Amino acid sequence: MRLISFLVIFVSFLCASQDKVEINFKDLQINEFVKMVSKISDKNILLTSKITGKVNFISVKPIKKSQIYDLLISVLKNKGYTLVDSRSGYLQIVRSSDALKESPPFKGQSNLNQIQTDIIGIQNLSAAQMFKQVNFLLSKYGKVAVSQEANSLVITDYPKNLKSIRTLIKKLDSQKKMDIAFYTLQNSKVTSVMPKIKNIANSIYNQKMQSQKVDLFADEGTNTLILVSKQKIIDELLLHVKTLDKKDAVSERYLKIINLKNSDAKIVAETLKTIISNKPVADNKKIKQDLKKPTFTADEETNTLIVYASSEELKEITMLINALDMPRQQVYVSAKIVEISDDKSSKIGAKYGVAGGLANVSGLYTFSASLGGPAIPLSLDGFELDKPSLSKGLALGASISLLNSNGAANVLSEPSLLCVNNLESSIYVGRTESIISEGSVGATTTDVTKNTYTREDIGLTLKVKPRISNDNKVLLDIKVTLEDILPGSEQGMPTTTKRDVATTAIVKNGESIIIGGLVRDKRSKTISKVPLLGDIPLLGYAFRHDEDTNDKTNLVIILTPYIVDKSSDLSSLREILAKLNKIENDFTENIIKNEN
């Protein structure tokens, strides 16, 4: 049967063309197949031991004679054998494991498809790293050695494997030389950015591969980051560098000194602390924010606010400070504190034909309304004082002046307060009395009586807090405290009285408000006598008249607010008020002159 099969094959290749053969066989012994290849390829093949096994090959078309040798190599490889060139005119079949020891030829020294050795130099990468990349392409019996001194790989394997390995190494090692880039950071420190970029590079690129390796250096002197890698990798990393180089809105802290022009630095600092402490914070930022909250320090001597915060917070804080440090409007409050005799004012009203007494505030209003107001020959541009309010104010001032000229009123004080909007101002008018707080009487006539005195303020305290509202109006919070000594009190141990008034009123700019109701009884004794004769002892009683009077005295406080938009308007306002005062006095003199 073997002979018949061989003859069939032999006849087939004889009938084929000179370059190609047509072969088909089934269950052909490997040894017989070696003989057939030897005849077809015209090569001597030495087989020193029998190789068991059979081989089948079915062909539908002829194959080249040169390919029959590769077919034998494939069959032998499956059995653990291979062909080597003995360089003595024949080929020898040996075990594949022994072929590596038989001094295989270097690549290019043999045209046979046999195990060969190739030395591949590495130009840009590390040979040790390249070994890991190509090791998987070796055949079962292939081997590779690393020459670190020459940075090369010594590979022994079949030509087809050597070709694949060389192609891969060429692609991996064909990268260009490393590029270098310098980037100067504008907002962040290079020492803080470089570790972050290094972590990013390690996460994205394989640092063990030369083609993806990234080296970073920091020049602290110029705050420059130096990147060494492939240009593509450098471009990608620079995008992350620029992102990190943006002004840090949270972690970077800055110091800013702000000189306040209109507000109190201490009050503004406390206000900002309250605002920041009550500001809602997202949960994921709460811990970070609590650790790095903005700080505010006020220098009262220079009225300067020192803020330490992040750039993002500084923007918001600066907006708040600008709003809080706006030029504040002021209110000039003109006050008159007047004592009016009820009895005398009634007589004056009758004298001048003015209806109504002055037992209360409404009486004073009636008195002023009856007098009427003089013409207003003044220009009040910039103060928005309407003529009806001004006429009423002039009439009221003229009424007080008329009562004062006739002895019915006593102007105790005419203070003026320049108040900052929404801040309380106060004024005190009075005296200080010595009051016995402790006394001791001697046990004998030679002992000295000792008294301990304390100094007490007796007078009137006026507190005013203005608040400018819309429509050119002023809301006044007013507190009045009157402390007095009752007439006839013992020297050193007086009996004092205290009267408080607290009220709130909304008045127009330049309109007056009258606070009354602070009434007390005043007893006085008057003596009328004939000169000289009234002073004669005993007989003088016939020439004089003693009269005890009991009069009620009303303490009236008149407040008139004037809105001052800017400090330069204050001087002009005072000039206008001085002119108004002159008009009041002239008006009063005319009334008295006409009556007389």
mmCIF file of C-alpha atoms in Angstrom, residues 36-336:
data_model
loop_
_atom_site.group_PDB
_atom_site.id
_atom_site.type_symbol
_atom_site.label_atom_id
_atom_site.label_comp_id
_atom_site.label_asym_id
_atom_site.label_seq_id
_atom_site.Cartn_x
_atom_site.Cartn_y
_atom_site.Cartn_z
ATOM 1 C CA MET A 36 9.200 12.877 -1.060
ATOM 2 C CA VAL A 37 10.267 16.435 -0.092
ATOM 3 C CA SER A 38 13.906 15.528 -0.592
ATOM 4 C CA LYS A 39 13.202 14.430 -4.184
ATOM 5 C CA ILE A 40 10.959 17.384 -5.025
ATOM 6 C CA SER A 41 13.285 20.044 -3.520
ATOM 7 C CA ASP A 42 16.381 18.238 -4.702
ATOM 8 C CA LYS A 43 17.992 18.553 -1.284
ATOM 9 C CA ASN A 44 19.756 15.930 0.804
ATOM 10 C CA ILE A 45 18.038 15.390 4.120
ATOM 11 C CA LEU A 46 19.607 13.407 6.949
ATOM 12 C CA LEU A 47 17.140 11.604 9.215
ATOM 13 C CA THR A 48 18.980 9.925 12.074
ATOM 14 C CA SER A 49 15.921 8.584 13.888
ATOM 15 C CA LYS A 50 12.498 7.470 12.881
ATOM 16 C CA ILE A 51 9.692 9.979 13.360
ATOM 17 C CA THR A 52 6.417 8.315 14.047
ATOM 18 C CA GLY A 53 3.169 9.667 12.799
ATOM 19 C CA LYS A 54 1.195 10.232 9.660
ATOM 20 C CA VAL A 55 0.318 13.255 7.636
ATOM 21 C CA ASN A 56 -2.562 14.095 5.328
ATOM 22 C CA PHE A 57 -2.611 16.766 2.624
ATOM 23 C CA ILE A 58 -5.445 17.561 0.262
ATOM 24 C CA SER A 59 -4.747 19.979 -2.550
ATOM 25 C CA VAL A 60 -7.242 21.438 -5.011
ATOM 26 C CA LYS A 61 -4.574 23.107 -7.095
ATOM 27 C CA PRO A 62 -0.828 22.735 -7.624
ATOM 28 C CA ILE A 63 1.650 24.374 -5.241
ATOM 29 C CA LYS A 64 5.091 25.777 -5.871
ATOM 30 C CA LYS A 65 8.042 23.490 -5.344
ATOM 31 C CA SER A 66 9.583 26.049 -2.956
ATOM 32 C CA GLN A 67 6.567 25.769 -0.711
ATOM 33 C CA ILE A 68 6.927 22.006 -0.236
ATOM 34 C CA TYR A 69 9.954 22.707 2.016
ATOM 35 C CA ASP A 70 7.889 25.015 4.251
ATOM 36 C CA LEU A 71 5.250 22.300 4.401
ATOM 37 C CA LEU A 72 7.817 19.865 5.784
ATOM 38 C CA ILE A 73 8.987 22.422 8.375
ATOM 39 C CA SER A 74 5.388 22.785 9.594
ATOM 40 C CA VAL A 75 4.925 19.002 9.855
ATOM 41 C CA LEU A 76 8.204 18.551 11.743
ATOM 42 C CA LYS A 77 7.467 21.513 14.068
ATOM 43 C CA ASN A 78 4.295 19.825 15.245
ATOM 44 C CA LYS A 79 6.338 16.788 16.170
ATOM 45 C CA GLY A 80 9.031 18.842 17.959
ATOM 46 C CA TYR A 81 11.586 18.638 15.128
ATOM 47 C CA THR A 82 13.071 21.052 12.686
ATOM 48 C CA LEU A 83 15.566 21.261 9.834
ATOM 49 C CA VAL A 84 19.004 22.826 10.131
ATOM 50 C CA ASP A 85 21.659 23.404 7.543
ATOM 51 C CA SER A 86 24.720 21.348 8.370
ATOM 52 C CA ARG A 87 26.741 23.537 5.996
ATOM 53 C CA SER A 88 28.212 20.282 4.650
ATOM 54 C CA GLY A 89 25.883 19.854 1.704
ATOM 55 C CA TYR A 90 22.875 18.378 3.441
ATOM 56 C CA LEU A 91 20.050 19.251 5.793
ATOM 57 C CA GLN A 92 19.632 17.502 9.100
ATOM 58 C CA ILE A 93 16.431 16.813 11.006
ATOM 59 C CA VAL A 94 16.980 17.566 14.735
ATOM 60 C CA ARG A 95 14.810 18.247 17.709
ATOM 61 C CA SER A 96 13.730 21.877 17.956
ATOM 62 C CA SER A 97 15.153 22.157 21.465
ATOM 63 C CA ASP A 98 18.556 21.015 20.128
ATOM 64 C CA ALA A 99 18.474 23.371 17.169
ATOM 65 C CA LEU A 100 19.232 26.314 19.491
ATOM 66 C CA LYS A 101 22.445 24.545 20.517
ATOM 67 C CA GLU A 102 23.567 23.727 17.027
ATOM 68 C CA SER A 103 24.899 27.245 16.365
ATOM 69 C CA PRO A 104 22.028 28.395 14.188
ATOM 70 C CA PRO A 105 23.075 30.787 11.463
ATOM 71 C CA PHE A 106 22.570 34.489 11.724
ATOM 72 C CA LYS A 107 19.726 35.986 9.808
ATOM 73 C CA GLY A 108 20.699 36.426 6.179
ATOM 74 C CA GLN A 109 23.297 33.651 6.171
ATOM 75 C CA SER A 110 20.777 30.943 5.216
ATOM 76 C CA ASN A 111 17.914 30.958 2.735
ATOM 77 C CA LEU A 112 16.226 28.044 4.419
ATOM 78 C CA ASN A 113 13.251 28.446 6.674
ATOM 79 C CA GLN A 114 15.217 27.241 9.673
ATOM 80 C CA ILE A 115 15.834 28.548 13.193
ATOM 81 C CA GLN A 116 18.119 31.554 12.951
ATOM 82 C CA THR A 117 19.601 34.169 15.253
ATOM 83 C CA ASP A 118 19.018 37.899 14.852
ATOM 84 C CA ILE A 119 20.545 40.819 16.784
ATOM 85 C CA ILE A 120 18.180 43.788 16.930
ATOM 86 C CA GLY A 121 19.493 47.107 18.268
ATOM 87 C CA ILE A 122 17.159 49.421 20.180
ATOM 88 C CA GLN A 123 17.622 53.139 19.545
ATOM 89 C CA ASN A 124 15.162 55.040 21.687
ATOM 90 C CA LEU A 125 13.731 52.613 24.214
ATOM 91 C CA SER A 126 15.191 50.365 26.851
ATOM 92 C CA ALA A 127 16.072 46.832 25.657
ATOM 93 C CA ALA A 128 14.775 45.413 28.945
ATOM 94 C CA GLN A 129 11.419 47.156 28.421
ATOM 95 C CA MET A 130 11.329 46.072 24.777
ATOM 96 C CA PHE A 131 11.872 42.439 25.837
ATOM 97 C CA LYS A 132 8.514 42.510 27.666
ATOM 98 C CA GLN A 133 6.796 43.850 24.559
ATOM 99 C CA VAL A 134 8.078 41.198 22.092
ATOM 100 C CA ASN A 135 8.378 38.096 24.286
ATOM 101 C CA PHE A 136 4.876 36.926 23.408
ATOM 102 C CA LEU A 137 5.791 36.669 19.682
ATOM 103 C CA LEU A 138 8.421 33.960 20.232
ATOM 104 C CA SER A 139 7.658 30.407 19.142
ATOM 105 C CA LYS A 140 7.575 27.542 21.580
ATOM 106 C CA TYR A 141 11.305 26.967 21.162
ATOM 107 C CA GLY A 142 12.337 30.538 20.512
ATOM 108 C CA LYS A 143 14.601 32.387 22.920
ATOM 109 C CA VAL A 144 15.649 35.968 23.496
ATOM 110 C CA ALA A 145 18.558 37.495 25.432
ATOM 111 C CA VAL A 146 18.962 41.122 26.516
ATOM 112 C CA SER A 147 22.243 42.919 25.987
ATOM 113 C CA GLN A 148 21.994 45.919 28.289
ATOM 114 C CA GLU A 149 25.454 47.244 27.380
ATOM 115 C CA ALA A 150 24.546 47.440 23.689
ATOM 116 C CA ASN A 151 20.836 48.027 24.428
ATOM 117 C CA SER A 152 20.010 45.188 22.013
ATOM 118 C CA LEU A 153 17.997 41.971 21.828
ATOM 119 C CA VAL A 154 19.547 38.659 20.692
ATOM 120 C CA ILE A 155 16.685 36.514 19.371
ATOM 121 C CA THR A 156 16.778 32.929 18.082
ATOM 122 C CA ASP A 157 13.650 31.696 16.341
ATOM 123 C CA TYR A 158 12.114 30.848 12.997
ATOM 124 C CA PRO A 159 12.468 33.512 10.270
ATOM 125 C CA LYS A 160 8.750 34.243 10.267
ATOM 126 C CA ASN A 161 8.812 34.993 14.005
ATOM 127 C CA LEU A 162 11.985 37.023 13.651
ATOM 128 C CA LYS A 163 10.336 39.097 10.949
ATOM 129 C CA SER A 164 7.277 39.805 13.102
ATOM 130 C CA ILE A 165 9.439 40.707 16.094
ATOM 131 C CA ARG A 166 11.640 43.039 14.058
ATOM 132 C CA THR A 167 8.554 44.762 12.591
ATOM 133 C CA LEU A 168 7.097 45.346 16.074
ATOM 134 C CA ILE A 169 10.387 46.640 17.461
ATOM 135 C CA LYS A 170 10.739 48.991 14.532
ATOM 136 C CA LYS A 171 7.333 50.519 15.188
ATOM 137 C CA LEU A 172 7.871 50.764 18.934
ATOM 138 C CA ASP A 173 11.381 52.141 18.556
ATOM 139 C CA SER A 174 10.658 54.492 15.690
ATOM 140 C CA GLN A 175 9.501 57.301 18.033
ATOM 141 C CA LYS A 176 11.260 60.624 17.675
ATOM 142 C CA LYS A 177 13.476 62.077 20.335
ATOM 143 C CA MET A 178 11.963 63.635 23.445
ATOM 144 C CA ASP A 179 10.657 67.194 23.286
ATOM 145 C CA ILE A 180 10.936 69.830 25.996
ATOM 146 C CA ALA A 181 8.591 72.642 27.005
ATOM 147 C CA PHE A 182 8.795 75.506 29.525
ATOM 148 C CA TYR A 183 5.649 76.909 31.116
ATOM 149 C CA THR A 184 5.759 79.849 33.552
ATOM 150 C CA LEU A 185 2.867 79.782 35.994
ATOM 151 C CA GLN A 186 1.044 83.054 36.599
ATOM 152 C CA ASN A 187 -1.225 82.352 39.576
ATOM 153 C CA SER A 188 -0.002 79.218 41.354
ATOM 154 C CA LYS A 189 3.306 78.057 42.783
ATOM 155 C CA VAL A 190 5.204 75.579 40.644
ATOM 156 C CA THR A 191 5.988 73.451 43.706
ATOM 157 C CA SER A 192 2.278 72.933 44.335
ATOM 158 C CA VAL A 193 1.312 72.270 40.693
ATOM 159 C CA MET A 194 4.123 69.853 39.747
ATOM 160 C CA PRO A 195 3.048 66.967 42.084
ATOM 161 C CA LYS A 196 -0.490 67.154 40.697
ATOM 162 C CA ILE A 197 0.703 67.035 37.080
ATOM 163 C CA LYS A 198 3.006 64.142 37.949
ATOM 164 C CA ASN A 199 0.101 62.169 39.393
ATOM 165 C CA ILE A 200 -1.955 62.887 36.270
ATOM 166 C CA ALA A 201 0.890 61.715 34.000
ATOM 167 C CA ASN A 202 1.364 58.503 36.009
ATOM 168 C CA SER A 203 -2.342 57.771 35.779
ATOM 169 C CA ILE A 204 -2.654 58.325 32.032
ATOM 170 C CA TYR A 205 0.706 57.199 30.623
ATOM 171 C CA ASN A 206 2.869 54.114 31.199
ATOM 172 C CA GLN A 207 6.060 55.532 32.640
ATOM 173 C CA LYS A 208 7.890 52.250 32.038
ATOM 174 C CA MET A 209 7.621 52.784 28.291
ATOM 175 C CA GLN A 210 10.057 55.234 26.861
ATOM 176 C CA SER A 211 7.512 56.431 24.325
ATOM 177 C CA GLN A 212 5.142 57.516 27.132
ATOM 178 C CA LYS A 213 7.637 58.557 29.750
ATOM 179 C CA VAL A 214 7.239 62.031 31.252
ATOM 180 C CA ASP A 215 9.890 63.916 33.221
ATOM 181 C CA LEU A 216 8.994 67.041 35.201
ATOM 182 C CA PHE A 217 11.270 69.688 36.696
ATOM 183 C CA ALA A 218 10.470 72.821 38.713
ATOM 184 C CA ASP A 219 12.406 76.087 38.518
ATOM 185 C CA GLU A 220 11.277 77.877 41.674
ATOM 186 C CA GLY A 221 13.269 80.994 40.829
ATOM 187 C CA THR A 222 11.173 81.753 37.753
ATOM 188 C CA ASN A 223 8.142 79.711 38.890
ATOM 189 C CA THR A 224 8.474 77.653 35.696
ATOM 190 C CA LEU A 225 7.443 74.031 35.070
ATOM 191 C CA ILE A 226 9.681 72.074 32.661
ATOM 192 C CA LEU A 227 8.153 69.096 30.799
ATOM 193 C CA VAL A 228 10.210 66.496 28.901
ATOM 194 C CA SER A 229 8.263 63.969 26.809
ATOM 195 C CA LYS A 230 6.769 63.512 23.367
ATOM 196 C CA GLN A 231 5.202 66.660 21.993
ATOM 197 C CA LYS A 232 1.730 65.144 21.902
ATOM 198 C CA ILE A 233 1.948 64.181 25.567
ATOM 199 C CA ILE A 234 3.340 67.617 26.475
ATOM 200 C CA ASP A 235 0.434 69.340 24.730
ATOM 201 C CA GLU A 236 -2.059 67.183 26.629
ATOM 202 C CA LEU A 237 -0.404 67.817 30.003
ATOM 203 C CA LEU A 238 -0.187 71.572 29.374
ATOM 204 C CA LEU A 239 -3.978 71.699 29.217
ATOM 205 C CA HIS A 240 -4.067 70.344 32.772
ATOM 206 C CA VAL A 241 -1.290 72.750 33.848
ATOM 207 C CA LYS A 242 -3.269 75.748 32.581
ATOM 208 C CA THR A 243 -6.361 74.518 34.413
ATOM 209 C CA LEU A 244 -4.436 74.241 37.670
ATOM 210 C CA ASP A 245 -2.796 77.614 37.086
ATOM 211 C CA LYS A 246 -6.099 79.442 37.259
ATOM 212 C CA LYS A 247 -6.680 81.603 40.279
ATOM 213 C CA ASP A 248 -7.698 79.270 43.051
ATOM 214 C CA ALA A 249 -11.064 80.466 44.363
ATOM 215 C CA VAL A 250 -10.900 78.390 47.521
ATOM 216 C CA SER A 251 -7.446 77.386 48.707
ATOM 217 C CA GLU A 252 -5.319 80.413 47.712
ATOM 218 C CA ARG A 253 -5.629 83.157 50.315
ATOM 219 C CA TYR A 254 -4.916 86.843 49.824
ATOM 220 C CA LEU A 255 -4.530 89.845 52.106
ATOM 221 C CA LYS A 256 -6.323 93.072 51.236
ATOM 222 C CA ILE A 257 -6.280 96.375 53.112
ATOM 223 C CA ILE A 258 -9.326 98.580 52.587
ATOM 224 C CA ASN A 259 -9.460 102.152 53.853
ATOM 225 C CA LEU A 260 -13.030 103.089 54.746
ATOM 226 C CA LYS A 261 -14.127 106.625 53.983
ATOM 227 C CA ASN A 262 -17.591 106.883 55.474
ATOM 228 C CA SER A 263 -18.218 103.949 57.839
ATOM 229 C CA ASP A 264 -16.677 102.767 61.082
ATOM 230 C CA ALA A 265 -14.189 99.944 60.386
ATOM 231 C CA LYS A 266 -15.029 98.115 63.632
ATOM 232 C CA ILE A 267 -18.768 98.127 62.908
ATOM 233 C CA VAL A 268 -18.234 97.004 59.298
ATOM 234 C CA ALA A 269 -15.955 94.167 60.460
ATOM 235 C CA GLU A 270 -18.597 92.887 62.880
ATOM 236 C CA THR A 271 -21.272 93.132 60.174
ATOM 237 C CA LEU A 272 -19.163 91.141 57.709
ATOM 238 C CA LYS A 273 -18.410 88.464 60.311
ATOM 239 C CA THR A 274 -22.132 88.033 60.912
ATOM 240 C CA ILE A 275 -22.883 87.821 57.191
ATOM 241 C CA ILE A 276 -20.147 85.247 56.510
ATOM 242 C CA SER A 277 -21.052 83.101 59.528
ATOM 243 C CA ASN A 278 -24.711 82.956 58.423
ATOM 244 C CA LYS A 279 -23.917 82.304 54.763
ATOM 245 C CA PRO A 280 -25.171 78.855 53.635
ATOM 246 C CA VAL A 281 -22.477 76.457 52.414
ATOM 247 C CA ALA A 282 -22.860 73.285 50.349
ATOM 248 C CA ASP A 283 -22.297 70.093 52.358
ATOM 249 C CA ASN A 284 -19.321 68.973 50.308
ATOM 250 C CA LYS A 285 -17.591 72.298 50.943
ATOM 251 C CA LYS A 286 -18.658 72.895 54.530
ATOM 252 C CA ILE A 287 -15.597 71.397 56.217
ATOM 253 C CA LYS A 288 -13.232 73.159 53.861
ATOM 254 C CA GLN A 289 -15.011 76.483 54.293
ATOM 255 C CA ASP A 290 -15.120 76.213 58.076
ATOM 256 C CA LEU A 291 -11.372 75.707 58.159
ATOM 257 C CA LYS A 292 -10.692 78.666 55.893
ATOM 258 C CA LYS A 293 -13.301 81.288 56.609
ATOM 259 C CA PRO A 294 -12.408 84.886 55.766
ATOM 260 C CA THR A 295 -11.011 86.937 58.628
ATOM 261 C CA PHE A 296 -11.687 90.618 59.276
ATOM 262 C CA THR A 297 -9.560 92.926 61.427
ATOM 263 C CA ALA A 298 -10.374 96.582 62.063
ATOM 264 C CA ASP A 299 -7.693 99.190 62.741
ATOM 265 C CA GLU A 300 -9.668 101.875 64.560
ATOM 266 C CA GLU A 301 -6.837 104.417 64.494
ATOM 267 C CA THR A 302 -6.685 104.548 60.693
ATOM 268 C CA ASN A 303 -10.277 103.320 60.157
ATOM 269 C CA THR A 304 -8.876 100.550 57.983
ATOM 270 C CA LEU A 305 -10.311 97.092 57.385
ATOM 271 C CA ILE A 306 -7.864 94.216 56.876
ATOM 272 C CA VAL A 307 -9.383 91.236 55.041
ATOM 273 C CA TYR A 308 -7.774 87.814 54.527
ATOM 274 C CA ALA A 309 -9.728 85.602 52.129
ATOM 275 C CA SER A 310 -9.675 83.798 48.784
ATOM 276 C CA SER A 311 -9.891 85.734 45.531
ATOM 277 C CA GLU A 312 -13.507 84.669 44.931
ATOM 278 C CA GLU A 313 -14.522 85.663 48.460
ATOM 279 C CA LEU A 314 -12.657 88.976 48.152
ATOM 280 C CA LYS A 315 -14.805 89.948 45.175
ATOM 281 C CA GLU A 316 -17.984 89.367 47.138
ATOM 282 C CA ILE A 317 -16.612 91.000 50.287
ATOM 283 C CA THR A 318 -15.440 94.068 48.346
ATOM 284 C CA MET A 319 -18.943 94.516 46.925
ATOM 285 C CA LEU A 320 -20.394 94.341 50.442
ATOM 286 C CA ILE A 321 -17.864 96.841 51.781
ATOM 287 C CA ASN A 322 -18.570 99.277 48.949
ATOM 288 C CA ALA A 323 -22.275 99.048 49.757
ATOM 289 C CA LEU A 324 -21.680 99.528 53.488
ATOM 290 C CA ASP A 325 -19.182 102.352 52.959
ATOM 291 C CA MET A 326 -21.468 104.508 50.840
ATOM 292 C CA PRO A 327 -21.517 108.204 51.789
ATOM 293 C CA ARG A 328 -24.211 108.447 54.445
ATOM 294 C CA GLN A 329 -26.792 111.146 54.504
ATOM 295 C CA GLN A 330 -26.938 113.394 57.534
ATOM 296 C CA VAL A 331 -29.732 115.177 59.296
ATOM 297 C CA TYR A 332 -29.203 118.582 60.878
ATOM 298 C CA VAL A 333 -31.617 118.797 63.820
ATOM 299 C CA SER A 334 -32.286 122.267 65.128
ATOM 300 C CA ALA A 335 -33.772 122.262 68.641
ATOM 301 C CA LYS A 336 -35.270 124.839 70.941
#
